[in-house]
Structures are given as C-alpha cells and as structure tokens.
Amino acid sequence: MIVCSCCRVTDTDIRDTIAWMRASDPYTLITPGKIYRALGKSADCGGCIKLFVEKMRADDNLAVPVELRGLRRKERRVRLEEI
C-alpha cells in the first residue's frame, strides 16, 4: 500500500526500515523523519503524516525497549527528591 504518494513510500518500506533501524540500534528513537532519511527521501507536502504515523504505530518493532520505558518519570522523581 502506498502511504506517501509524493515520495512513493509504501507500508512495506516503513516496516522494513523500522526493522532495520531496530536491528542496527535497539535503543534508537524512530521518527518519521528518520525513516524518510533512511530511505533517502524527504517528506514533501506532509499530507501523508497521519497515515504514515498510523503505519509506524502498527509495527511491533516500534515499541520502546523495556529497559528505556519510564526513564523520564524516574529522572523527575530523582529531581524532586533533591529539592
């Protein structure tokens, strides 16, 4: 399915890129911009972004690694305890 008709990005491209990014660095933050750059493309009109993000979120590899979940909350608790 074509997700971005301006750049011809498909849902398979998104899924494959997320898998490649997660395999090369399991702790990377994956964004639409990083996916476009990995594909050697750049977003044009932005009309696809809602569908693009929907396809990203549907991919199980997009999930934040377990050991990185909740880091903001932990950091905030430490700061509050220091006050």
mmCIF file of N, CA and C in Angstrom:
data_model
loop_
_atom_site.group_PDB
_atom_site.id
_atom_site.type_symbol
_atom_site.label_atom_id
_atom_site.label_comp_id
_atom_site.label_asym_id
_atom_site.label_seq_id
_atom_site.Cartn_x
_atom_site.Cartn_y
_atom_site.Cartn_z
ATOM 1 N N MET A 1 0.842 -1.173 0.000
ATOM 2 C CA MET A 1 0.000 0.000 0.000
ATOM 3 C C MET A 1 0.893 1.244 0.000
ATOM 4 N N ILE A 2 0.615 2.192 -0.865
ATOM 5 C CA ILE A 2 1.380 3.438 -0.905
ATOM 6 C C ILE A 2 0.868 4.353 0.211
ATOM 7 N N VAL A 3 1.789 4.772 1.068
ATOM 8 C CA VAL A 3 1.457 5.656 2.183
ATOM 9 C C VAL A 3 1.728 7.102 1.788
ATOM 10 N N CYS A 4 2.855 7.343 1.148
ATOM 11 C CA CYS A 4 3.243 8.688 0.704
ATOM 12 C C CYS A 4 3.373 8.667 -0.816
ATOM 13 N N SER A 5 2.405 9.272 -1.483
ATOM 14 C CA SER A 5 2.437 9.252 -2.949
ATOM 15 C C SER A 5 3.469 10.231 -3.514
ATOM 16 N N CYS A 6 3.815 11.278 -2.769
ATOM 17 C CA CYS A 6 4.834 12.234 -3.243
ATOM 18 C C CYS A 6 6.191 11.555 -3.410
ATOM 19 N N CYS A 7 6.537 10.712 -2.433
ATOM 20 C CA CYS A 7 7.866 10.074 -2.416
ATOM 21 C C CYS A 7 7.813 8.585 -2.713
ATOM 22 N N ARG A 8 6.610 8.085 -2.951
ATOM 23 C CA ARG A 8 6.417 6.652 -3.228
ATOM 24 C C ARG A 8 6.936 5.777 -2.093
ATOM 25 N N VAL A 9 6.490 6.071 -0.884
ATOM 26 C CA VAL A 9 6.841 5.268 0.286
ATOM 27 C C VAL A 9 5.662 4.356 0.579
ATOM 28 N N THR A 10 5.944 3.070 0.718
ATOM 29 C CA THR A 10 4.889 2.088 0.987
ATOM 30 C C THR A 10 4.917 1.668 2.447
ATOM 31 N N ASP A 11 3.851 0.989 2.868
ATOM 32 C CA ASP A 11 3.825 0.468 4.236
ATOM 33 C C ASP A 11 4.920 -0.572 4.436
ATOM 34 N N THR A 12 5.273 -1.304 3.388
ATOM 35 C CA THR A 12 6.368 -2.273 3.461
ATOM 36 C C THR A 12 7.702 -1.555 3.669
ATOM 37 N N ASP A 13 7.900 -0.432 2.995
ATOM 38 C CA ASP A 13 9.111 0.367 3.197
ATOM 39 C C ASP A 13 9.230 0.799 4.652
ATOM 40 N N ILE A 14 8.129 1.263 5.220
ATOM 41 C CA ILE A 14 8.123 1.718 6.614
ATOM 42 C C ILE A 14 8.461 0.564 7.538
ATOM 43 N N ARG A 15 7.790 -0.569 7.350
ATOM 44 C CA ARG A 15 8.008 -1.745 8.195
ATOM 45 C C ARG A 15 9.448 -2.247 8.100
ATOM 46 N N ASP A 16 9.969 -2.342 6.881
ATOM 47 C CA ASP A 16 11.338 -2.823 6.672
ATOM 48 C C ASP A 16 12.370 -1.863 7.270
ATOM 49 N N THR A 17 12.120 -0.569 7.145
ATOM 50 C CA THR A 17 13.050 0.420 7.683
ATOM 51 C C THR A 17 13.054 0.391 9.203
ATOM 52 N N ILE A 18 11.896 0.264 9.807
ATOM 53 C CA ILE A 18 11.821 0.167 11.268
ATOM 54 C C ILE A 18 12.577 -1.067 11.736
ATOM 55 N N ALA A 19 12.394 -2.192 11.056
ATOM 56 C CA ALA A 19 13.094 -3.428 11.424
ATOM 57 C C ALA A 19 14.607 -3.246 11.296
ATOM 58 N N TRP A 20 15.055 -2.617 10.224
ATOM 59 C CA TRP A 20 16.484 -2.375 10.014
ATOM 60 C C TRP A 20 17.048 -1.445 11.090
ATOM 61 N N MET A 21 16.318 -0.368 11.394
ATOM 62 C CA MET A 21 16.783 0.582 12.404
ATOM 63 C C MET A 21 16.852 -0.070 13.789
ATOM 64 N N ARG A 22 15.848 -0.861 14.118
ATOM 65 C CA ARG A 22 15.817 -1.521 15.434
ATOM 66 C C ARG A 22 16.927 -2.564 15.526
ATOM 67 N N ALA A 23 17.217 -3.270 14.432
ATOM 68 C CA ALA A 23 18.274 -4.280 14.432
ATOM 69 C C ALA A 23 19.658 -3.631 14.551
ATOM 70 N N SER A 24 19.839 -2.474 13.923
ATOM 71 C CA SER A 24 21.152 -1.832 13.967
ATOM 72 C C SER A 24 21.387 -1.098 15.280
ATOM 73 N N ASP A 25 20.337 -0.582 15.904
ATOM 74 C CA ASP A 25 20.468 0.088 17.204
ATOM 75 C C ASP A 25 19.154 -0.077 17.954
ATOM 76 N N PRO A 26 19.094 -1.046 18.868
ATOM 77 C CA PRO A 26 17.830 -1.335 19.552
ATOM 78 C C PRO A 26 17.308 -0.186 20.413
ATOM 79 N N TYR A 27 18.151 0.792 20.713
ATOM 80 C CA TYR A 27 17.736 1.890 21.592
ATOM 81 C C TYR A 27 17.431 3.188 20.846
ATOM 82 N N THR A 28 17.441 3.158 19.536
ATOM 83 C CA THR A 28 17.212 4.370 18.763
ATOM 84 C C THR A 28 15.761 4.835 18.850
ATOM 85 N N LEU A 29 15.586 6.123 18.809
ATOM 86 C CA LEU A 29 14.260 6.713 18.749
ATOM 87 C C LEU A 29 13.892 6.806 17.276
ATOM 88 N N ILE A 30 12.822 6.147 16.889
ATOM 89 C CA ILE A 30 12.432 6.094 15.477
ATOM 90 C C ILE A 30 11.341 7.125 15.225
ATOM 91 N N THR A 31 11.593 8.007 14.270
ATOM 92 C CA THR A 31 10.646 9.060 13.905
ATOM 93 C C THR A 31 10.364 8.984 12.412
ATOM 94 N N PRO A 32 9.284 9.622 11.962
ATOM 95 C CA PRO A 32 9.027 9.642 10.514
ATOM 96 C C PRO A 32 10.204 10.244 9.740
ATOM 97 N N GLY A 33 10.806 11.305 10.276
ATOM 98 C CA GLY A 33 11.941 11.931 9.594
ATOM 99 C C GLY A 33 13.110 10.988 9.423
ATOM 100 N N LYS A 34 13.388 10.195 10.452
ATOM 101 C CA LYS A 34 14.479 9.228 10.359
ATOM 102 C C LYS A 34 14.174 8.147 9.327
ATOM 103 N N ILE A 35 12.913 7.759 9.228
ATOM 104 C CA ILE A 35 12.532 6.754 8.234
ATOM 105 C C ILE A 35 12.713 7.319 6.831
ATOM 106 N N TYR A 36 12.243 8.542 6.618
ATOM 107 C CA TYR A 36 12.443 9.176 5.309
ATOM 108 C C TYR A 36 13.928 9.249 4.967
ATOM 109 N N ARG A 37 14.759 9.710 5.920
ATOM 110 C CA ARG A 37 16.198 9.827 5.651
ATOM 111 C C ARG A 37 16.825 8.477 5.361
ATOM 112 N N ALA A 38 16.408 7.447 6.090
ATOM 113 C CA ALA A 38 16.949 6.102 5.853
ATOM 114 C C ALA A 38 16.591 5.603 4.458
ATOM 115 N N LEU A 39 15.460 6.048 3.950
ATOM 116 C CA LEU A 39 15.032 5.668 2.606
ATOM 117 C C LEU A 39 15.630 6.577 1.533
ATOM 118 N N GLY A 40 16.377 7.601 1.963
ATOM 119 C CA GLY A 40 16.974 8.537 1.017
ATOM 120 C C GLY A 40 15.965 9.495 0.421
ATOM 121 N N LYS A 41 14.916 9.787 1.182
ATOM 122 C CA LYS A 41 13.842 10.654 0.697
ATOM 123 C C LYS A 41 13.575 11.736 1.733
ATOM 124 N N SER A 42 12.735 12.684 1.387
ATOM 125 C CA SER A 42 12.297 13.686 2.362
ATOM 126 C C SER A 42 10.815 13.957 2.130
ATOM 127 N N ALA A 43 10.115 14.236 3.221
ATOM 128 C CA ALA A 43 8.678 14.493 3.117
ATOM 129 C C ALA A 43 8.447 15.735 2.266
ATOM 130 N N ASP A 44 7.397 15.708 1.465
ATOM 131 C CA ASP A 44 7.126 16.826 0.575
ATOM 132 C C ASP A 44 5.977 17.672 1.118
ATOM 133 N N CYS A 45 4.767 17.225 0.953
ATOM 134 C CA CYS A 45 3.616 18.055 1.327
ATOM 135 C C CYS A 45 3.136 17.813 2.760
ATOM 136 N N GLY A 46 3.434 16.647 3.336
ATOM 137 C CA GLY A 46 3.012 16.342 4.704
ATOM 138 C C GLY A 46 1.598 15.800 4.813
ATOM 139 N N GLY A 47 0.913 15.655 3.698
ATOM 140 C CA GLY A 47 -0.456 15.144 3.722
ATOM 141 C C GLY A 47 -0.566 13.700 4.182
ATOM 142 N N CYS A 48 0.538 12.976 4.127
ATOM 143 C CA CYS A 48 0.528 11.555 4.475
ATOM 144 C C CYS A 48 0.863 11.294 5.940
ATOM 145 N N ILE A 49 1.242 12.307 6.683
ATOM 146 C CA ILE A 49 1.833 12.081 8.002
ATOM 147 C C ILE A 49 0.915 11.299 8.944
ATOM 148 N N LYS A 50 -0.383 11.550 8.893
ATOM 149 C CA LYS A 50 -1.310 10.818 9.771
ATOM 150 C C LYS A 50 -1.280 9.323 9.453
ATOM 151 N N LEU A 51 -1.366 8.980 8.179
ATOM 152 C CA LEU A 51 -1.318 7.576 7.765
ATOM 153 C C LEU A 51 0.071 6.993 8.016
ATOM 154 N N PHE A 52 1.106 7.787 7.769
ATOM 155 C CA PHE A 52 2.489 7.352 7.985
ATOM 156 C C PHE A 52 2.691 6.942 9.444
ATOM 157 N N VAL A 53 2.275 7.796 10.367
ATOM 158 C CA VAL A 53 2.423 7.513 11.804
ATOM 159 C C VAL A 53 1.545 6.331 12.208
ATOM 160 N N GLU A 54 0.362 6.219 11.627
ATOM 161 C CA GLU A 54 -0.519 5.082 11.903
ATOM 162 C C GLU A 54 0.169 3.768 11.528
ATOM 163 N N LYS A 55 0.819 3.751 10.365
ATOM 164 C CA LYS A 55 1.537 2.547 9.920
ATOM 165 C C LYS A 55 2.735 2.272 10.828
ATOM 166 N N MET A 56 3.408 3.322 11.275
ATOM 167 C CA MET A 56 4.538 3.145 12.200
ATOM 168 C C MET A 56 4.059 2.508 13.506
ATOM 169 N N ARG A 57 2.993 3.048 14.069
ATOM 170 C CA ARG A 57 2.478 2.565 15.357
ATOM 171 C C ARG A 57 1.964 1.134 15.284
ATOM 172 N N ALA A 58 1.555 0.702 14.101
ATOM 173 C CA ALA A 58 1.059 -0.667 13.924
ATOM 174 C C ALA A 58 2.194 -1.687 13.945
ATOM 175 N N ASP A 59 3.429 -1.222 13.835
ATOM 176 C CA ASP A 59 4.580 -2.123 13.793
ATOM 177 C C ASP A 59 5.079 -2.422 15.214
ATOM 178 N N ASP A 60 5.189 -3.713 15.547
ATOM 179 C CA ASP A 60 5.631 -4.122 16.880
ATOM 180 C C ASP A 60 7.067 -3.708 17.188
ATOM 181 N N ASN A 61 7.906 -3.563 16.163
ATOM 182 C CA ASN A 61 9.299 -3.158 16.375
ATOM 183 C C ASN A 61 9.451 -1.708 16.795
ATOM 184 N N LEU A 62 8.402 -0.921 16.674
ATOM 185 C CA LEU A 62 8.480 0.490 17.027
ATOM 186 C C LEU A 62 8.490 0.701 18.535
ATOM 187 N N ALA A 63 7.991 -0.253 19.280
ATOM 188 C CA ALA A 63 7.867 -0.096 20.732
ATOM 189 C C ALA A 63 9.195 0.270 21.380
ATOM 190 N N VAL A 64 9.106 1.100 22.409
ATOM 191 C CA VAL A 64 10.290 1.500 23.159
ATOM 192 C C VAL A 64 10.785 0.279 23.936
ATOM 193 N N PRO A 65 12.102 0.004 23.887
ATOM 194 C CA PRO A 65 12.634 -1.138 24.622
ATOM 195 C C PRO A 65 12.279 -1.062 26.112
ATOM 196 N N VAL A 66 12.028 -2.198 26.713
ATOM 197 C CA VAL A 66 11.569 -2.282 28.098
ATOM 198 C C VAL A 66 12.484 -1.519 29.052
ATOM 199 N N GLU A 67 13.800 -1.656 28.870
ATOM 200 C CA GLU A 67 14.717 -1.021 29.812
ATOM 201 C C GLU A 67 14.741 0.504 29.693
ATOM 202 N N LEU A 68 14.143 1.056 28.644
ATOM 203 C CA LEU A 68 14.099 2.505 28.476
ATOM 204 C C LEU A 68 12.754 3.109 28.868
ATOM 205 N N ARG A 69 11.784 2.286 29.147
ATOM 206 C CA ARG A 69 10.462 2.793 29.499
ATOM 207 C C ARG A 69 10.485 3.423 30.892
ATOM 208 N N GLY A 70 9.821 4.532 31.019
ATOM 209 C CA GLY A 70 9.692 5.189 32.316
ATOM 210 C C GLY A 70 10.903 5.984 32.750
ATOM 211 N N LEU A 71 11.886 6.193 31.894
ATOM 212 C CA LEU A 71 13.084 6.927 32.298
ATOM 213 C C LEU A 71 12.769 8.368 32.681
ATOM 214 N N ARG A 72 11.885 9.007 31.990
ATOM 215 C CA ARG A 72 11.529 10.387 32.331
ATOM 216 C C ARG A 72 10.943 10.463 33.729
ATOM 217 N N ARG A 73 10.078 9.529 34.061
ATOM 218 C CA ARG A 73 9.461 9.539 35.383
ATOM 219 C C ARG A 73 10.504 9.332 36.468
ATOM 220 N N LYS A 74 11.443 8.400 36.229
ATOM 221 C CA LYS A 74 12.490 8.150 37.213
ATOM 222 C C LYS A 74 13.370 9.375 37.396
ATOM 223 N N GLU A 75 13.731 10.027 36.287
ATOM 224 C CA GLU A 75 14.571 11.213 36.342
ATOM 225 C C GLU A 75 13.851 12.338 37.086
ATOM 226 N N ARG A 76 12.577 12.481 36.843
ATOM 227 C CA ARG A 76 11.802 13.531 37.508
ATOM 228 C C ARG A 76 11.707 13.265 39.005
ATOM 229 N N ARG A 77 11.512 11.992 39.396
ATOM 230 C CA ARG A 77 11.449 11.641 40.805
ATOM 231 C C ARG A 77 12.749 11.983 41.510
ATOM 232 N N VAL A 78 13.869 11.691 40.859
ATOM 233 C CA VAL A 78 15.166 11.991 41.443
ATOM 234 C C VAL A 78 15.306 13.493 41.644
ATOM 235 N N ARG A 79 14.912 14.266 40.665
ATOM 236 C CA ARG A 79 14.994 15.733 40.784
ATOM 237 C C ARG A 79 14.126 16.249 41.912
ATOM 238 N N LEU A 80 12.926 15.723 42.035
ATOM 239 C CA LEU A 80 12.010 16.159 43.093
ATOM 240 C C LEU A 80 12.547 15.808 44.476
ATOM 241 N N GLU A 81 13.197 14.650 44.570
ATOM 242 C CA GLU A 81 13.779 14.238 45.843
ATOM 243 C C GLU A 81 14.954 15.116 46.240
ATOM 244 N N GLU A 82 15.653 15.685 45.254
ATOM 245 C CA GLU A 82 16.793 16.550 45.532
ATOM 246 C C GLU A 82 16.362 17.899 46.059
ATOM 247 N N ILE A 83 15.131 18.302 45.765
ATOM 248 C CA ILE A 83 14.646 19.616 46.172
ATOM 249 C C ILE A 83 14.322 19.669 47.620
#
